[in-house]
mmCIF file of C-alpha atoms in Angstrom:
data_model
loop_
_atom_site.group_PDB
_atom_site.id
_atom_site.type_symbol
_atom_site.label_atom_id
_atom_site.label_comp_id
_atom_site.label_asym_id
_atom_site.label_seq_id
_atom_site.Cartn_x
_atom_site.Cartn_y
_atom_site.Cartn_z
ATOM 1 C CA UNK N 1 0.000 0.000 0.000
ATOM 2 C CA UNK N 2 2.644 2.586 0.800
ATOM 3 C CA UNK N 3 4.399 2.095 -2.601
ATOM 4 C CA UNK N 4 0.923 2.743 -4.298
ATOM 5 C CA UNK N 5 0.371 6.083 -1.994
ATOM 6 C CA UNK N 6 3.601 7.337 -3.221
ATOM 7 C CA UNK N 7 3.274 6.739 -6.663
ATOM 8 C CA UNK N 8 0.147 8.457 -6.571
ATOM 9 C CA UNK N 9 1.596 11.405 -5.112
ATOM 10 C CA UNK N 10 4.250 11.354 -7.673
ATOM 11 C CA UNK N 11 1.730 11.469 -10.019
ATOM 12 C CA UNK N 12 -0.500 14.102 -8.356
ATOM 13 C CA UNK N 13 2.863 16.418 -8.301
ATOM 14 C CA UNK N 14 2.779 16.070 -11.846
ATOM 15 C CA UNK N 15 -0.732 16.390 -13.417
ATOM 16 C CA UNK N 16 -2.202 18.629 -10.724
ATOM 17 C CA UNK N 17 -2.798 22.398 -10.014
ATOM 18 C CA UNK N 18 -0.889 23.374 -6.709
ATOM 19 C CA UNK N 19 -4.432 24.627 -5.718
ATOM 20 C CA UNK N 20 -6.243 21.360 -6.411
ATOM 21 C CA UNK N 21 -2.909 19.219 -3.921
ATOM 22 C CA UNK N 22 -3.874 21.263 -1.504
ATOM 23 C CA UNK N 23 -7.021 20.457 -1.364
ATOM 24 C CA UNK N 24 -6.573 16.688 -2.130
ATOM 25 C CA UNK N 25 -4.268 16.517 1.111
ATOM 26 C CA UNK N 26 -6.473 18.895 3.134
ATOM 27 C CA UNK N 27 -9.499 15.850 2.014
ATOM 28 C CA UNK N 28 -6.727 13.501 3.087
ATOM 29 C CA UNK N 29 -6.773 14.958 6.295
ATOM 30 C CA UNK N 30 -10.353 15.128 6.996
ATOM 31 C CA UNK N 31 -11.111 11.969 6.063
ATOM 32 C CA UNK N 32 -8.507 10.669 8.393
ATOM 33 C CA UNK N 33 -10.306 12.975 11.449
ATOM 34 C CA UNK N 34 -13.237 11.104 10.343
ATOM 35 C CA UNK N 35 -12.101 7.463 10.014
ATOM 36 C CA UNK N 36 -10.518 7.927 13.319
ATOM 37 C CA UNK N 37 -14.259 8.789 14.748
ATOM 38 C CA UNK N 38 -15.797 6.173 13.179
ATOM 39 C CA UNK N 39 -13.445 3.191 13.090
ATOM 40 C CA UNK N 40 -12.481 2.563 9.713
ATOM 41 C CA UNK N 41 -9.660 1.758 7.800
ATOM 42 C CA UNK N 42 -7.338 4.608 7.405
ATOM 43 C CA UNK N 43 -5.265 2.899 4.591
ATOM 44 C CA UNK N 44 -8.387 2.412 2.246
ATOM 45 C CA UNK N 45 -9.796 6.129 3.135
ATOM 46 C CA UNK N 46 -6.315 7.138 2.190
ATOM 47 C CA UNK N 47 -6.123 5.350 -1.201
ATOM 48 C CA UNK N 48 -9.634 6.968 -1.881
ATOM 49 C CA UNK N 49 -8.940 10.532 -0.588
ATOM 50 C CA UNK N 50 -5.410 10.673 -2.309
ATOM 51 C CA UNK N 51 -6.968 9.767 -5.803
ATOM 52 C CA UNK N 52 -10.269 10.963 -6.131
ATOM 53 C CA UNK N 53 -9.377 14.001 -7.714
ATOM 54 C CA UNK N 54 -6.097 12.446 -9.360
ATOM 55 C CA UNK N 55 -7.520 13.772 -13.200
ATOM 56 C CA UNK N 56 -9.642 16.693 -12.301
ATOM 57 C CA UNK N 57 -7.566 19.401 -14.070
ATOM 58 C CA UNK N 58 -7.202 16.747 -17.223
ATOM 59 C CA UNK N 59 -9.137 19.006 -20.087
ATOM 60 C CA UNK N 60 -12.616 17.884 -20.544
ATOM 61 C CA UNK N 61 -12.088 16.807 -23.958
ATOM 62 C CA UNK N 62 -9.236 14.327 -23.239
ATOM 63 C CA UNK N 63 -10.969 12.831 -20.456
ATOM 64 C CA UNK N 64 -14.077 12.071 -22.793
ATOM 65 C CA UNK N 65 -11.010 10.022 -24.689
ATOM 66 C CA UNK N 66 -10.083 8.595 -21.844
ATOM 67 C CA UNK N 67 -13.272 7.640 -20.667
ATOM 68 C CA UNK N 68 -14.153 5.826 -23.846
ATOM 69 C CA UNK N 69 -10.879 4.377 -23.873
ATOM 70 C CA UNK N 70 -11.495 3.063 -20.788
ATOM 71 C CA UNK N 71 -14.787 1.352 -21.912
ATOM 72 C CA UNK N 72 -16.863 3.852 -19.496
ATOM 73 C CA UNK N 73 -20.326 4.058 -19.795
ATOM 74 C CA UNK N 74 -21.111 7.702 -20.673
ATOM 75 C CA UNK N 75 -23.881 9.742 -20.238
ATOM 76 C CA UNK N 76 -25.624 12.639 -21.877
ATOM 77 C CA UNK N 77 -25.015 14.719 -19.302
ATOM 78 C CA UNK N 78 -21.143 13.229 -18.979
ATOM 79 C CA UNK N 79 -20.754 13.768 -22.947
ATOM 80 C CA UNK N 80 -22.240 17.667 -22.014
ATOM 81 C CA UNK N 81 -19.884 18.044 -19.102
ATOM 82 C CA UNK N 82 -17.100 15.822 -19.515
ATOM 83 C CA UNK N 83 -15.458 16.993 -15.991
ATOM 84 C CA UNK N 84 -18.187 15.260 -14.437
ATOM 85 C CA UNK N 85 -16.210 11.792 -15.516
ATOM 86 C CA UNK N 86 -12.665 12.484 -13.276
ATOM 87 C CA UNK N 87 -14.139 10.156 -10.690
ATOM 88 C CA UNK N 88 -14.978 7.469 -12.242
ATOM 89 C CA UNK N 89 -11.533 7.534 -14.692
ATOM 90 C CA UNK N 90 -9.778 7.865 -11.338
ATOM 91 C CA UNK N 91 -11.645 4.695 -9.919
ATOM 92 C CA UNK N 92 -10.546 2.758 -13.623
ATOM 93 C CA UNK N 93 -7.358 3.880 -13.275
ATOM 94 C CA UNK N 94 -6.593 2.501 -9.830
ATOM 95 C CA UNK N 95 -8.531 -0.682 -10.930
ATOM 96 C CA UNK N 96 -6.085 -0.765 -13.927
ATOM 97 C CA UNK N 97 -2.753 0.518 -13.192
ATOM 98 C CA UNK N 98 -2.599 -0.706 -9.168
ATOM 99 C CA UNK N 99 -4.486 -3.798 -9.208
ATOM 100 C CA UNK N 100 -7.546 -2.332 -6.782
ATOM 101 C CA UNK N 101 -10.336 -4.909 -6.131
ATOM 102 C CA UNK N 102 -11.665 -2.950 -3.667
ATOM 103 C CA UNK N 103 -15.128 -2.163 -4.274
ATOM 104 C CA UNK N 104 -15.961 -0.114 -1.699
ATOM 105 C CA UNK N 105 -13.048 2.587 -2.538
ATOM 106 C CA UNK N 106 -13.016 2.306 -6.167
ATOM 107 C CA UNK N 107 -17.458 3.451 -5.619
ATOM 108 C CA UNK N 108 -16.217 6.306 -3.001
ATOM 109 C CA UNK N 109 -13.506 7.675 -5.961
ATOM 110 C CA UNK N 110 -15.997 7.535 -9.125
ATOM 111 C CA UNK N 111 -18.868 9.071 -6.921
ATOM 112 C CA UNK N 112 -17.011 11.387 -4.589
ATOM 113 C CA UNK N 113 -18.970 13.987 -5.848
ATOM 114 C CA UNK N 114 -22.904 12.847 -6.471
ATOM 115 C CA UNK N 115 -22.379 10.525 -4.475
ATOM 116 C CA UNK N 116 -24.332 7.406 -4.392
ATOM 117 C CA UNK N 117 -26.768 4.708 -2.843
ATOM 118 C CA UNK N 118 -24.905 1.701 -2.404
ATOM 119 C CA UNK N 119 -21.852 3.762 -0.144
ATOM 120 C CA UNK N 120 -21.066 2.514 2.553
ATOM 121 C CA UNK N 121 -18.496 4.032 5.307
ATOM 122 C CA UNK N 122 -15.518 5.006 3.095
ATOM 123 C CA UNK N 123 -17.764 6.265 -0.015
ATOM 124 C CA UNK N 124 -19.950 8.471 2.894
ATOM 125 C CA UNK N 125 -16.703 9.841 4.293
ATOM 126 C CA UNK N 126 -14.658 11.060 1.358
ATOM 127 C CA UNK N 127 -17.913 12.418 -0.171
ATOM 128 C CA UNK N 128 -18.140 14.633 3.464
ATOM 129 C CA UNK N 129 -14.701 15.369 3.168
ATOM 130 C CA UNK N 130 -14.793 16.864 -0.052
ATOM 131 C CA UNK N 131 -16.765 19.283 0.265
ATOM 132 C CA UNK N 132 -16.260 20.324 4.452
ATOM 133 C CA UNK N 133 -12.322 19.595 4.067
ATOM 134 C CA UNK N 134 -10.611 22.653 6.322
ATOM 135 C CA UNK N 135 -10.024 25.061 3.231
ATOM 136 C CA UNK N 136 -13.658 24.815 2.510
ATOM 137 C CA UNK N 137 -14.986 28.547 3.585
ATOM 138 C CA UNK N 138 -18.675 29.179 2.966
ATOM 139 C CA UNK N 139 -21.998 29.560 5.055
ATOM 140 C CA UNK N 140 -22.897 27.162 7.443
ATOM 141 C CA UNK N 141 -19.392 25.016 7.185
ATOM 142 C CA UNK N 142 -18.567 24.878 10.770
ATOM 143 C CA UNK N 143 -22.199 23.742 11.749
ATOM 144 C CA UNK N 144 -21.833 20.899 9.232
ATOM 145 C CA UNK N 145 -18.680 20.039 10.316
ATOM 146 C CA UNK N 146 -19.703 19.749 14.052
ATOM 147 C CA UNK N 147 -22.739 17.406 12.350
ATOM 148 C CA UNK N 148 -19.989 15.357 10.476
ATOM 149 C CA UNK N 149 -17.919 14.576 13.519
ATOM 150 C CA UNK N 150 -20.956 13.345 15.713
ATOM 151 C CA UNK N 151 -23.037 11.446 12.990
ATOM 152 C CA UNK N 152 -21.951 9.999 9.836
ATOM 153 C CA UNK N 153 -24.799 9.092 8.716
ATOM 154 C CA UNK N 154 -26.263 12.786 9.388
ATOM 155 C CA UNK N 155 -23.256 14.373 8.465
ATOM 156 C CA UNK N 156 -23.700 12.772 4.947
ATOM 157 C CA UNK N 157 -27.440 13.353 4.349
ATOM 158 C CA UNK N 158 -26.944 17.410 5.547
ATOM 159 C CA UNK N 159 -23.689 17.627 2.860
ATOM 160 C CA UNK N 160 -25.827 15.752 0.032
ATOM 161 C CA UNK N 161 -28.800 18.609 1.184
ATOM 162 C CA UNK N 162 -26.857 21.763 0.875
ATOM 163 C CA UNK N 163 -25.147 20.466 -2.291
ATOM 164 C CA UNK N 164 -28.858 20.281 -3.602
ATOM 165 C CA UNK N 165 -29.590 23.343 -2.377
ATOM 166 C CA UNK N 166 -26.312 25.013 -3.894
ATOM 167 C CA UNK N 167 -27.234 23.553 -7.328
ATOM 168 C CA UNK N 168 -30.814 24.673 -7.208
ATOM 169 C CA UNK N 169 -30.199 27.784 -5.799
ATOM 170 C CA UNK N 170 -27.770 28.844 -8.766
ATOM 171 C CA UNK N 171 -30.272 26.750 -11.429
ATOM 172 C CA UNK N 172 -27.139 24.593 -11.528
ATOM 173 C CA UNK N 173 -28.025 20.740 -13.329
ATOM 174 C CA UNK N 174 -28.570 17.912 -10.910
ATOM 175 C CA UNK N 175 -26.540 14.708 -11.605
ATOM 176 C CA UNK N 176 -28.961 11.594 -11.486
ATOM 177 C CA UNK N 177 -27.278 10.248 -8.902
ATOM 178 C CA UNK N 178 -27.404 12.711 -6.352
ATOM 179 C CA UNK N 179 -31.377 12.660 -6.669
ATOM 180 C CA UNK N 180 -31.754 9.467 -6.471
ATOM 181 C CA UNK N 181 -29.861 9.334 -3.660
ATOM 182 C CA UNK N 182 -31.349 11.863 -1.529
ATOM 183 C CA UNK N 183 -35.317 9.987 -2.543
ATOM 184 C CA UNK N 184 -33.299 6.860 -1.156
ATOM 185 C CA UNK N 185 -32.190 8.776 1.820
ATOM 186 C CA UNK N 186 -35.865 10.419 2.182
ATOM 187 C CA UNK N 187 -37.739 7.137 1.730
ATOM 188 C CA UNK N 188 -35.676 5.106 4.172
ATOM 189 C CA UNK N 189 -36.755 8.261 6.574
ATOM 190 C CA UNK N 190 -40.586 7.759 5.815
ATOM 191 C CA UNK N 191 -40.651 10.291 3.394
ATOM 192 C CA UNK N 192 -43.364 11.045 0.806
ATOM 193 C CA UNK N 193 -44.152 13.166 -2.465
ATOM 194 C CA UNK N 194 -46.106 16.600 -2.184
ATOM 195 C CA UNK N 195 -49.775 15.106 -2.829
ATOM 196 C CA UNK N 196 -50.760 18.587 -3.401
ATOM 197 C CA UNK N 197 -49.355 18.849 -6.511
ATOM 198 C CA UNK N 198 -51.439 18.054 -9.354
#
């Protein structure tokens, strides 16, 4: 494992911003904080945290390449915004180039940021620490932070909420998964539809 980690931070030196390490170390970080709390395996979180982001300055155009080269499935909103594929060309890559089997972190990298119903711990946590990693400065970070760090499970649902209400707010597109994920979240609650609206 540490001969993987360190060629992937050989390779993050060379095909990433200096702006986007930080933050991929900062997520490192958080997720650790996080596994810590809730007892899982800090090697696997680190594999996941270190690459999710591993191709996220690679030009939208070449990552449709790689994507196909890859044998991705591709959607119509992927083919529209290409940048929405780094994930899941990070997740093939590990599969590919470092032998990874592991399921569980190879989900958390390709959906780190619509996230996804079938996460478990690992796929909940680096999806958290994406977006509440200590750089992070907006409204309302510190109170979901606090959340994060008592609940996982709450921590989670209240990131996958104010990315909805981020996207909605600036009539940005939602990605599939992140709706289906919050009416999975919502209907495991006891949740219902507005049956006022006709």
């Amino acid at each position: 494992m540490t001969i993987v980690i360190d060629e992937l931070e050989a390779i993050l030196n060379r095909v990433l911003s200096k702006k986007r390490i930080v933050h991929v170390k900062s997520v490192v970080d958080f997720s650790r904080r996080l596994g810590e709390i809730y007892n899982v395996d800090l090697n696997r979180l680190e594999l996941a945290a270190l690459s999710h982001d591993m191709f996220r300055d690679v030009p939208p155009r070449k990552l449709l390449k790689m994507s196909r080269a890859y044998g991705l499935e591709i959607s119509e909103l992927e083919k529209a915004h290409s940048v929405l594929l780094h994930g899941k060309v990070a997740a093939e890559f590990l599969r590919r180039r470092f032998n990874v089997d592991d399921e569980e972190v190879l989900m958390a990298v390709a959906y780190h940021t619509s996230g996804h119903v079938s996460f478990k711990e690992i796929g909940k946590i680096l999806f958290i620490a994406d977006s509440l990693e200590f750089t992070r400065d907006f409204p309302g970070v510190d109170a979901l932070r606090k959340i994060a760090f008592r609940s996982l499970d709450e921590g989670f649902f209240q990131v996958l909420k104010n990315k909805i209400f981020y996207a909605v707010g600036r009539d940005l597109l939602l990605i599939p998964e992140t709706v289906e994920l919050w009416n999975s979240i919502l209907m495991s609650r006891g949740g219902h539809v507005d049956e006022e609206i006709e």
